[in-house]
């Protein structure tokens, strides 16, 4: 049987999902760069070995991955974490194994990504790379406010700061740097590139609209194209829609499939294809986010050289019966894979699925009036969802029942989430409506936190 070295770090699809699909294709050796979630027991059962390197061993991450791959005789090395993508790509280059390739950093560093797209003439917000507060002040003076400051190597909307006027720049710079330092302590940070937390980009905020793209209200003004690059050829798989973000741009929910017309989907996929092709990726999953504007206009947000995170991959498997993890593993092992001939549409879906990030904000994005305790059994029994909808909680991405829901911090983004819920329903409209019901009900049905339960 073939052998795969799976490099685990924070983020990405749930590890339990990834492990079971990979183990069905090959002997799996797990290199754990982050603490294992609650699936640690299944990891021991599904993996031929589980290795957790000490801090000294992580100083040269590429060498660590190469060494471990050689020790286990790996036929493929793979990661599903944004924070390990570049290191794994470089390790695969040294090992002579298929991987994202030398261009992986272009799909990780937002400064390089935007510069590459700029040279290709692709639509995106005006931007400037910034490394110091002086750089930011100069950029603010050359761009048009409002602006968005974001960390070049971040994920999950972490460290995003809106600069409404030039006078906001200094405070935004200090807060973004603080959040990146805090995120690193939590393990949500680039694992390979030294001093990555100091790299930022600032860009103009473009005005999106969902009304010209969707037939009903409630959808967000952006979406993502999920895909794979195999032997340098981009294969779009499907589109995932969104609910509106929470200020500044924190994602609340992803829904598969996105309910676009065939013509609109074709235009979105074409832009995603041009974005991925411009980056020059070779063998990897892709996740491309696109902002939707009036009269058919679009702007690229970002592309990642990995499959979509959170529950995007399990949603695709449920709705389209495609095991993207297993298919990608097969491809990296040199086995033939029947990729979709074109992006799958809502007409080809078996129902719909969505994942909701539980944050302490209501449907308007306003903070809850008081502190609440996360209790999924209460949510499952007391929130009136559609008759055929099924709601579950993703345990490894959620706080234990009885935990106080964190106060939402706009700068920290998804770092202040309490839980991740998965909903299966008859169609995308039902998922959207049920999520709206759920968001409205949470601050009412969740138990109130007692004063002694609230952290200082």
Short mmCIF file of C-alpha atoms in Angstrom, two decimals:
data_model
loop_
_atom_site.label_atom_id
_atom_site.label_comp_id
_atom_site.label_asym_id
_atom_site.label_seq_id
_atom_site.Cartn_x
_atom_site.Cartn_y
_atom_site.Cartn_z
CA UNK A 1 0.00 0.00 0.00
CA UNK A 2 1.17 3.56 -0.67
CA UNK A 3 2.36 5.79 2.15
CA UNK A 4 1.31 9.38 2.85
CA UNK A 5 2.83 11.85 5.29
CA UNK A 6 0.04 14.12 6.50
CA UNK A 7 1.27 17.37 8.03
CA UNK A 8 -1.30 18.68 10.51
CA UNK A 9 -1.56 22.24 11.81
CA UNK A 10 -4.34 24.61 12.82
CA UNK A 11 -7.12 25.35 10.34
CA UNK A 12 -8.40 23.44 7.35
CA UNK A 13 -11.14 20.79 7.26
CA UNK A 14 -11.73 18.81 10.48
CA UNK A 15 -8.85 16.45 11.09
CA UNK A 16 -11.18 13.52 11.66
CA UNK A 17 -12.64 13.95 8.16
CA UNK A 18 -9.19 14.30 6.58
CA UNK A 19 -7.70 11.32 8.40
CA UNK A 20 -10.47 8.87 7.56
CA UNK A 21 -10.43 9.76 3.85
CA UNK A 22 -6.64 9.65 3.60
CA UNK A 23 -6.38 6.38 5.52
CA UNK A 24 -8.81 4.78 3.06
CA UNK A 25 -6.26 5.44 0.30
CA UNK A 26 -2.89 4.85 1.95
CA UNK A 27 -0.93 4.17 5.11
CA UNK A 28 -0.89 7.49 6.95
CA UNK A 29 1.92 8.89 9.07
CA UNK A 30 0.81 12.02 10.90
CA UNK A 31 3.25 14.84 11.62
CA UNK A 32 1.41 17.00 14.16
CA UNK A 33 2.67 20.60 14.28
CA UNK A 34 -0.33 21.64 16.39
CA UNK A 35 -2.01 19.92 19.30
CA UNK A 36 -4.40 17.22 18.15
CA UNK A 37 -8.11 17.93 18.71
CA UNK A 38 -10.57 15.49 20.24
CA UNK A 39 -9.91 13.01 17.42
CA UNK A 40 -6.60 11.98 18.99
CA UNK A 41 -7.99 8.53 19.67
CA UNK A 42 -9.00 7.99 16.06
CA UNK A 43 -5.62 9.33 14.95
CA UNK A 44 -3.88 6.53 16.81
CA UNK A 45 -6.22 4.01 15.23
CA UNK A 46 -6.06 5.36 11.67
CA UNK A 47 -2.37 6.28 11.48
CA UNK A 48 0.68 4.10 11.18
CA UNK A 49 2.47 6.65 13.35
CA UNK A 50 1.83 9.99 15.05
CA UNK A 51 4.82 12.27 15.57
CA UNK A 52 4.81 15.52 17.50
CA UNK A 53 8.17 17.30 17.13
CA UNK A 54 9.62 19.41 19.92
CA UNK A 55 10.26 23.11 19.45
CA UNK A 56 13.89 22.55 18.45
CA UNK A 57 12.81 20.25 15.65
CA UNK A 58 10.54 22.94 14.17
CA UNK A 59 13.30 25.49 13.63
CA UNK A 60 13.82 24.23 10.08
CA UNK A 61 10.34 23.03 9.19
CA UNK A 62 11.13 22.02 5.61
CA UNK A 63 14.03 19.84 6.73
CA UNK A 64 11.83 18.31 9.41
CA UNK A 65 9.16 17.37 6.86
CA UNK A 66 11.72 16.05 4.38
CA UNK A 67 13.42 13.96 7.06
CA UNK A 68 10.17 12.48 8.34
CA UNK A 69 8.97 11.74 4.80
CA UNK A 70 12.19 9.88 4.08
CA UNK A 71 11.98 7.95 7.35
CA UNK A 72 8.49 6.61 6.57
CA UNK A 73 9.09 6.20 2.82
CA UNK A 74 6.32 8.63 1.89
CA UNK A 75 4.98 8.46 -1.64
CA UNK A 76 3.15 11.75 -1.06
CA UNK A 77 3.21 14.60 1.44
CA UNK A 78 0.09 16.67 2.00
CA UNK A 79 -1.34 19.33 4.31
CA UNK A 80 -4.75 20.94 4.57
CA UNK A 81 -3.61 23.80 6.80
CA UNK A 82 -3.02 27.30 5.44
CA UNK A 83 -0.16 27.76 7.88
CA UNK A 84 1.85 24.76 6.59
CA UNK A 85 1.20 25.09 2.84
CA UNK A 86 4.49 26.78 1.94
CA UNK A 87 6.65 24.47 4.04
CA UNK A 88 5.01 21.35 2.59
CA UNK A 89 5.33 22.68 -0.96
CA UNK A 90 9.04 23.33 -0.47
CA UNK A 91 9.52 19.91 1.12
CA UNK A 92 7.80 18.24 -1.84
CA UNK A 93 10.14 20.09 -4.21
CA UNK A 94 13.17 18.74 -2.32
CA UNK A 95 11.70 15.23 -2.25
CA UNK A 96 10.75 15.25 -5.93
CA UNK A 97 7.09 14.62 -5.03
CA UNK A 98 3.97 16.30 -6.48
CA UNK A 99 2.88 19.42 -4.63
CA UNK A 100 1.77 23.00 -5.03
CA UNK A 101 5.18 23.87 -6.43
CA UNK A 102 7.56 26.79 -6.10
CA UNK A 103 4.65 29.21 -6.60
CA UNK A 104 2.96 28.20 -3.33
CA UNK A 105 4.07 31.39 -1.60
CA UNK A 106 2.18 33.42 -4.23
CA UNK A 107 -1.03 31.84 -2.93
CA UNK A 108 -0.09 32.53 0.69
CA UNK A 109 1.50 35.98 0.88
CA UNK A 110 -1.23 38.47 -0.01
CA UNK A 111 1.37 41.01 -1.14
CA UNK A 112 2.86 38.63 -3.71
CA UNK A 113 -0.59 37.40 -4.72
CA UNK A 114 -1.90 40.87 -5.47
CA UNK A 115 1.27 41.88 -7.32
CA UNK A 116 1.01 38.76 -9.49
CA UNK A 117 -2.62 39.48 -10.33
CA UNK A 118 -1.79 43.12 -11.01
CA UNK A 119 0.78 42.08 -13.62
CA UNK A 120 -1.86 39.83 -15.20
CA UNK A 121 -4.40 42.66 -15.33
CA UNK A 122 -6.95 40.85 -13.16
CA UNK A 123 -9.64 42.82 -11.30
CA UNK A 124 -8.87 43.44 -7.64
CA UNK A 125 -8.91 46.33 -5.16
CA UNK A 126 -6.13 48.91 -5.35
CA UNK A 127 -3.49 47.98 -2.75
CA UNK A 128 -0.11 48.68 -1.22
CA UNK A 129 2.21 46.34 0.72
CA UNK A 130 3.19 47.72 4.12
CA UNK A 131 5.91 46.67 6.54
CA UNK A 132 6.03 49.67 8.88
CA UNK A 133 3.67 52.29 10.23
CA UNK A 134 5.39 54.79 7.95
CA UNK A 135 4.57 52.55 4.98
CA UNK A 136 0.95 52.50 6.09
CA UNK A 137 0.76 56.27 6.41
CA UNK A 138 2.22 56.67 2.91
CA UNK A 139 -0.24 54.12 1.52
CA UNK A 140 -3.20 55.83 3.19
CA UNK A 141 -2.16 59.08 1.52
CA UNK A 142 -2.02 57.44 -1.91
CA UNK A 143 -5.20 55.35 -1.73
CA UNK A 144 -8.84 56.30 -1.18
CA UNK A 145 -10.45 55.61 2.20
CA UNK A 146 -12.10 53.53 3.48
CA UNK A 147 -9.26 51.03 3.48
CA UNK A 148 -8.75 47.55 4.87
CA UNK A 149 -5.52 46.67 6.63
CA UNK A 150 -4.86 42.94 6.73
CA UNK A 151 -1.92 40.72 7.66
CA UNK A 152 -0.25 39.30 4.57
CA UNK A 153 -0.02 35.77 5.99
CA UNK A 154 -3.19 35.63 8.10
CA UNK A 155 -6.32 33.51 7.68
CA UNK A 156 -9.85 33.58 9.04
CA UNK A 157 -10.18 37.38 8.81
CA UNK A 158 -7.68 37.73 11.65
CA UNK A 159 -6.16 41.18 12.28
CA UNK A 160 -8.42 42.98 9.80
CA UNK A 161 -8.79 46.68 10.55
CA UNK A 162 -10.91 49.24 8.69
CA UNK A 163 -9.26 52.62 8.19
CA UNK A 164 -12.12 55.05 7.63
CA UNK A 165 -9.88 58.12 7.51
CA UNK A 166 -6.11 58.81 7.59
CA UNK A 167 -6.33 59.54 11.29
CA UNK A 168 -7.25 55.91 11.98
CA UNK A 169 -4.04 54.47 10.54
CA UNK A 170 -1.85 54.55 13.65
CA UNK A 171 -4.40 52.82 15.89
CA UNK A 172 -5.20 50.25 13.18
CA UNK A 173 -1.52 49.43 12.79
CA UNK A 174 -1.04 48.90 16.52
CA UNK A 175 -4.16 46.75 16.88
CA UNK A 176 -3.39 44.53 13.87
CA UNK A 177 0.13 43.82 15.10
CA UNK A 178 -1.20 43.05 18.57
CA UNK A 179 -3.78 40.58 17.22
CA UNK A 180 -1.20 38.81 15.07
CA UNK A 181 1.00 38.33 18.13
CA UNK A 182 -1.97 36.97 20.09
CA UNK A 183 -2.92 34.65 17.22
CA UNK A 184 0.60 33.26 17.09
CA UNK A 185 0.28 32.30 20.76
CA UNK A 186 -2.89 30.38 19.87
CA UNK A 187 -1.17 28.58 16.99
CA UNK A 188 -2.88 30.54 14.23
CA UNK A 189 0.24 31.78 12.47
CA UNK A 190 2.50 30.99 9.53
CA UNK A 191 4.80 28.14 10.54
CA UNK A 192 7.60 28.47 8.00
CA UNK A 193 8.29 32.06 7.01
CA UNK A 194 10.27 33.97 9.62
CA UNK A 195 8.80 37.28 10.78
CA UNK A 196 5.64 36.70 8.72
CA UNK A 197 3.58 38.43 11.42
CA UNK A 198 5.22 41.73 10.45
CA UNK A 199 4.00 41.68 6.84
CA UNK A 200 0.79 43.53 5.93
CA UNK A 201 -1.16 44.80 2.95
CA UNK A 202 -3.66 47.66 2.82
CA UNK A 203 -6.30 47.87 0.12
CA UNK A 204 -9.27 49.95 -0.92
CA UNK A 205 -12.66 48.59 0.13
CA UNK A 206 -14.79 47.97 -2.95
CA UNK A 207 -18.57 48.21 -2.77
CA UNK A 208 -20.11 44.80 -3.36
CA UNK A 209 -23.72 43.88 -3.91
CA UNK A 210 -25.53 40.56 -3.80
CA UNK A 211 -28.75 41.89 -5.36
CA UNK A 212 -27.49 41.62 -8.95
CA UNK A 213 -26.38 38.01 -8.44
CA UNK A 214 -29.00 36.30 -6.27
CA UNK A 215 -32.78 36.18 -6.67
CA UNK A 216 -33.56 36.48 -2.95
CA UNK A 217 -32.15 38.57 -0.10
CA UNK A 218 -29.90 37.29 2.65
CA UNK A 219 -26.85 36.26 0.61
CA UNK A 220 -23.45 37.86 1.12
CA UNK A 221 -21.76 39.84 -1.64
CA UNK A 222 -18.93 37.34 -2.13
CA UNK A 223 -18.45 33.62 -2.70
CA UNK A 224 -15.73 31.06 -3.24
CA UNK A 225 -14.82 28.74 -6.08
CA UNK A 226 -13.58 25.38 -4.82
CA UNK A 227 -11.21 23.50 -7.07
CA UNK A 228 -8.05 21.49 -7.63
CA UNK A 229 -4.94 22.00 -9.74
CA UNK A 230 -3.68 18.71 -11.16
CA UNK A 231 -0.51 18.68 -13.27
CA UNK A 232 -0.86 22.45 -13.60
CA UNK A 233 -4.44 22.31 -14.92
CA UNK A 234 -7.20 23.99 -12.91
CA UNK A 235 -10.33 21.90 -12.32
CA UNK A 236 -13.21 23.91 -10.78
CA UNK A 237 -15.46 21.77 -8.60
CA UNK A 238 -18.29 23.98 -7.34
CA UNK A 239 -19.19 27.33 -5.80
CA UNK A 240 -19.95 28.06 -2.16
CA UNK A 241 -22.12 31.04 -1.20
CA UNK A 242 -21.98 33.11 1.97
CA UNK A 243 -24.09 34.99 4.43
CA UNK A 244 -23.06 38.64 4.84
CA UNK A 245 -19.87 39.15 6.81
CA UNK A 246 -19.70 40.68 10.28
CA UNK A 247 -17.75 43.93 10.61
CA UNK A 248 -15.04 44.27 9.55
CA UNK A 249 -15.11 41.20 7.27
CA UNK A 250 -15.48 38.14 9.49
CA UNK A 251 -17.17 35.19 7.82
CA UNK A 252 -20.35 33.93 9.45
CA UNK A 253 -21.46 31.06 7.21
CA UNK A 254 -20.66 29.16 4.01
CA UNK A 255 -23.36 27.39 1.98
CA UNK A 256 -22.89 24.74 -0.71
CA UNK A 257 -23.88 25.19 -3.47
CA UNK A 258 -24.09 28.91 -4.23
CA UNK A 259 -27.43 29.62 -5.85
CA UNK A 260 -26.26 31.43 -9.00
CA UNK A 261 -27.66 31.28 -12.51
CA UNK A 262 -25.63 29.17 -14.98
CA UNK A 263 -24.39 32.28 -16.80
CA UNK A 264 -23.32 33.98 -13.60
CA UNK A 265 -21.56 30.84 -12.40
CA UNK A 266 -19.66 30.54 -15.68
CA UNK A 267 -18.40 34.12 -15.38
CA UNK A 268 -17.31 33.61 -11.78
CA UNK A 269 -15.50 30.36 -12.62
CA UNK A 270 -13.72 32.02 -15.53
CA UNK A 271 -12.29 34.68 -13.22
CA UNK A 272 -11.24 32.04 -10.69
CA UNK A 273 -9.52 30.08 -13.45
CA UNK A 274 -7.56 33.14 -14.57
CA UNK A 275 -6.59 33.89 -10.97
CA UNK A 276 -5.32 30.37 -10.30
CA UNK A 277 -3.55 30.12 -13.65
CA UNK A 278 -1.74 33.40 -13.01
CA UNK A 279 -0.29 32.01 -9.77
CA UNK A 280 1.23 29.00 -11.53
CA UNK A 281 0.24 26.32 -9.01
CA UNK A 282 0.94 22.70 -9.89
CA UNK A 283 -0.73 20.00 -7.71
CA UNK A 284 -2.97 21.12 -4.84
CA UNK A 285 -6.46 22.06 -3.78
CA UNK A 286 -7.60 25.64 -4.39
CA UNK A 287 -10.03 27.98 -2.68
CA UNK A 288 -10.65 31.30 -4.49
CA UNK A 289 -12.76 34.06 -2.94
CA UNK A 290 -14.41 36.63 -5.19
CA UNK A 291 -16.27 39.84 -4.34
CA UNK A 292 -19.46 40.41 -6.33
CA UNK A 293 -20.27 43.89 -7.59
CA UNK A 294 -23.02 45.68 -9.52
CA UNK A 295 -23.67 45.05 -13.21
CA UNK A 296 -21.60 41.87 -13.25
CA UNK A 297 -18.41 43.41 -11.87
CA UNK A 298 -16.13 41.26 -9.73
CA UNK A 299 -12.93 41.61 -7.72
CA UNK A 300 -10.53 38.92 -6.56
CA UNK A 301 -10.16 38.66 -2.79
CA UNK A 302 -7.64 35.81 -2.52
CA UNK A 303 -6.71 32.30 -3.62
CA UNK A 304 -5.32 29.60 -1.35
CA UNK A 305 -3.24 26.61 -2.45
CA UNK A 306 -5.35 24.23 -0.39
CA UNK A 307 -8.91 22.99 -0.17
CA UNK A 308 -11.46 25.19 1.59
CA UNK A 309 -11.38 25.19 5.37
CA UNK A 310 -14.03 24.71 8.05
CA UNK A 311 -16.73 22.38 6.67
CA UNK A 312 -16.41 23.26 2.98
CA UNK A 313 -14.95 19.88 2.02
CA UNK A 314 -17.49 17.78 3.99
CA UNK A 315 -20.28 19.94 2.52
CA UNK A 316 -19.09 19.16 -1.00
CA UNK A 317 -18.96 15.46 -0.22
CA UNK A 318 -22.50 15.52 1.16
CA UNK A 319 -24.01 17.59 -1.64
CA UNK A 320 -22.10 16.36 -4.69
CA UNK A 321 -20.83 12.94 -3.50
CA UNK A 322 -17.21 13.96 -4.18
CA UNK A 323 -14.54 12.96 -1.69
CA UNK A 324 -12.08 15.75 -2.51
CA UNK A 325 -9.59 14.66 0.13
CA UNK A 326 -9.45 11.12 -1.23
CA UNK A 327 -9.35 12.33 -4.83
CA UNK A 328 -6.46 14.69 -4.14
CA UNK A 329 -4.56 11.96 -2.29
CA UNK A 330 -5.09 9.60 -5.23
CA UNK A 331 -3.76 12.22 -7.63
CA UNK A 332 -0.66 12.88 -5.53
CA UNK A 333 -0.04 9.12 -5.49
CA UNK A 334 -0.17 9.00 -9.29
CA UNK A 335 -3.54 7.30 -9.59
CA UNK A 336 -6.06 8.38 -12.23
CA UNK A 337 -8.79 10.72 -10.97
CA UNK A 338 -11.98 11.72 -12.79
CA UNK A 339 -12.23 15.43 -11.98
CA UNK A 340 -15.50 17.18 -12.87
CA UNK A 341 -15.46 18.36 -16.48
CA UNK A 342 -16.80 21.72 -15.31
CA UNK A 343 -17.95 23.30 -12.07
CA UNK A 344 -20.96 21.48 -10.67
CA UNK A 345 -24.20 23.46 -10.45
CA UNK A 346 -27.13 23.67 -8.01
CA UNK A 347 -29.14 21.55 -10.46
CA UNK A 348 -26.67 18.68 -9.88
CA UNK A 349 -26.72 18.95 -6.09
CA UNK A 350 -28.40 16.51 -3.71
CA UNK A 351 -29.84 19.07 -1.34
CA UNK A 352 -27.57 21.63 0.30
CA UNK A 353 -25.29 21.98 3.30
CA UNK A 354 -23.84 24.88 5.22
CA UNK A 355 -21.61 25.65 8.17
CA UNK A 356 -22.23 28.46 10.63
CA UNK A 357 -19.63 30.06 12.87
CA UNK A 358 -21.21 30.86 16.24
CA UNK A 359 -20.18 34.37 17.26
CA UNK A 360 -21.72 36.60 19.93
CA UNK A 361 -23.37 38.96 17.45
CA UNK A 362 -26.94 39.14 16.16
CA UNK A 363 -28.21 39.21 12.58
CA UNK A 364 -27.32 42.90 12.25
CA UNK A 365 -23.81 42.30 13.53
CA UNK A 366 -24.48 43.91 16.91
CA UNK A 367 -23.02 42.37 20.07
CA UNK A 368 -25.30 40.32 22.29
CA UNK A 369 -26.67 42.28 25.23
CA UNK A 370 -25.37 39.79 27.79
CA UNK A 371 -23.04 36.81 28.09
CA UNK A 372 -24.34 33.35 27.20
CA UNK A 373 -23.17 29.77 27.69
CA UNK A 374 -22.70 27.48 24.72
CA UNK A 375 -25.05 24.48 24.96
CA UNK A 376 -25.66 22.60 21.72
CA UNK A 377 -28.39 20.27 23.06
CA UNK A 378 -30.41 23.37 23.98
CA UNK A 379 -29.88 24.82 20.50
CA UNK A 380 -30.87 21.56 18.81
CA UNK A 381 -34.08 21.25 20.83
CA UNK A 382 -35.21 24.88 21.09
CA UNK A 383 -34.45 26.49 17.71
CA UNK A 384 -37.32 25.89 15.22
CA UNK A 385 -35.62 24.90 11.96
CA UNK A 386 -37.26 23.63 8.77
CA UNK A 387 -38.90 20.18 9.07
CA UNK A 388 -36.33 18.23 7.06
CA UNK A 389 -33.22 20.15 8.17
CA UNK A 390 -30.59 18.41 10.28
CA UNK A 391 -28.29 20.39 12.57
CA UNK A 392 -25.09 19.06 14.15
CA UNK A 393 -22.07 20.53 15.89
CA UNK A 394 -18.47 20.05 14.77
CA UNK A 395 -16.99 19.05 18.10
CA UNK A 396 -13.32 19.52 17.25
CA UNK A 397 -14.01 23.10 16.11
CA UNK A 398 -16.24 24.04 19.05
CA UNK A 399 -15.97 24.86 22.73
CA UNK A 400 -17.33 22.20 25.11
CA UNK A 401 -20.93 22.60 26.23
CA UNK A 402 -21.01 24.80 29.31
CA UNK A 403 -18.33 27.19 28.05
CA UNK A 404 -19.04 30.91 28.11
CA UNK A 405 -19.37 32.28 24.57
CA UNK A 406 -16.47 34.71 23.97
CA UNK A 407 -17.18 38.37 23.37
CA UNK A 408 -16.85 39.06 19.65
CA UNK A 409 -13.68 40.98 18.84
CA UNK A 410 -13.79 42.52 15.33
CA UNK A 411 -10.00 42.50 15.07
CA UNK A 412 -9.65 38.86 16.13
CA UNK A 413 -12.26 37.57 13.68
CA UNK A 414 -12.91 33.84 13.93
CA UNK A 415 -10.55 33.55 16.90
CA UNK A 416 -13.54 34.53 19.08
CA UNK A 417 -15.89 31.85 17.78
CA UNK A 418 -17.72 29.58 20.21
CA UNK A 419 -18.69 26.75 17.88
CA UNK A 420 -19.09 25.54 14.32
CA UNK A 421 -22.44 24.06 13.31
CA UNK A 422 -23.29 22.02 10.21
CA UNK A 423 -26.74 22.12 8.65
CA UNK A 424 -28.13 19.80 5.97
CA UNK A 425 -31.31 20.84 4.15
CA UNK A 426 -33.36 20.40 1.01
CA UNK A 427 -31.86 23.36 -0.86
CA UNK A 428 -29.59 26.40 -0.42
CA UNK A 429 -32.52 28.73 0.30
CA UNK A 430 -33.56 26.59 3.24
CA UNK A 431 -30.01 26.55 4.64
CA UNK A 432 -29.90 30.35 4.40
CA UNK A 433 -33.28 30.84 6.07
CA UNK A 434 -32.49 28.31 8.82
CA UNK A 435 -29.18 30.02 9.55
CA UNK A 436 -30.97 33.36 9.85
CA UNK A 437 -33.37 31.74 12.33
CA UNK A 438 -30.48 30.22 14.25
CA UNK A 439 -28.55 33.50 14.47
CA UNK A 440 -31.62 35.33 15.77
CA UNK A 441 -32.43 32.61 18.31
CA UNK A 442 -29.01 31.98 19.87
CA UNK A 443 -28.90 34.92 22.32
CA UNK A 444 -32.42 34.02 23.42
CA UNK A 445 -32.22 30.23 23.83
CA UNK A 446 -28.66 29.81 25.15
CA UNK A 447 -28.45 29.85 28.96
CA UNK A 448 -27.33 33.11 30.54
CA UNK A 449 -23.86 33.07 32.00
CA UNK A 450 -23.64 33.49 35.74
CA UNK A 451 -21.27 36.19 36.89
CA UNK A 452 -18.79 33.68 38.29
CA UNK A 453 -18.69 31.89 34.92
CA UNK A 454 -17.55 34.95 33.00
CA UNK A 455 -13.77 35.09 32.60
CA UNK A 456 -12.09 38.20 33.96
#
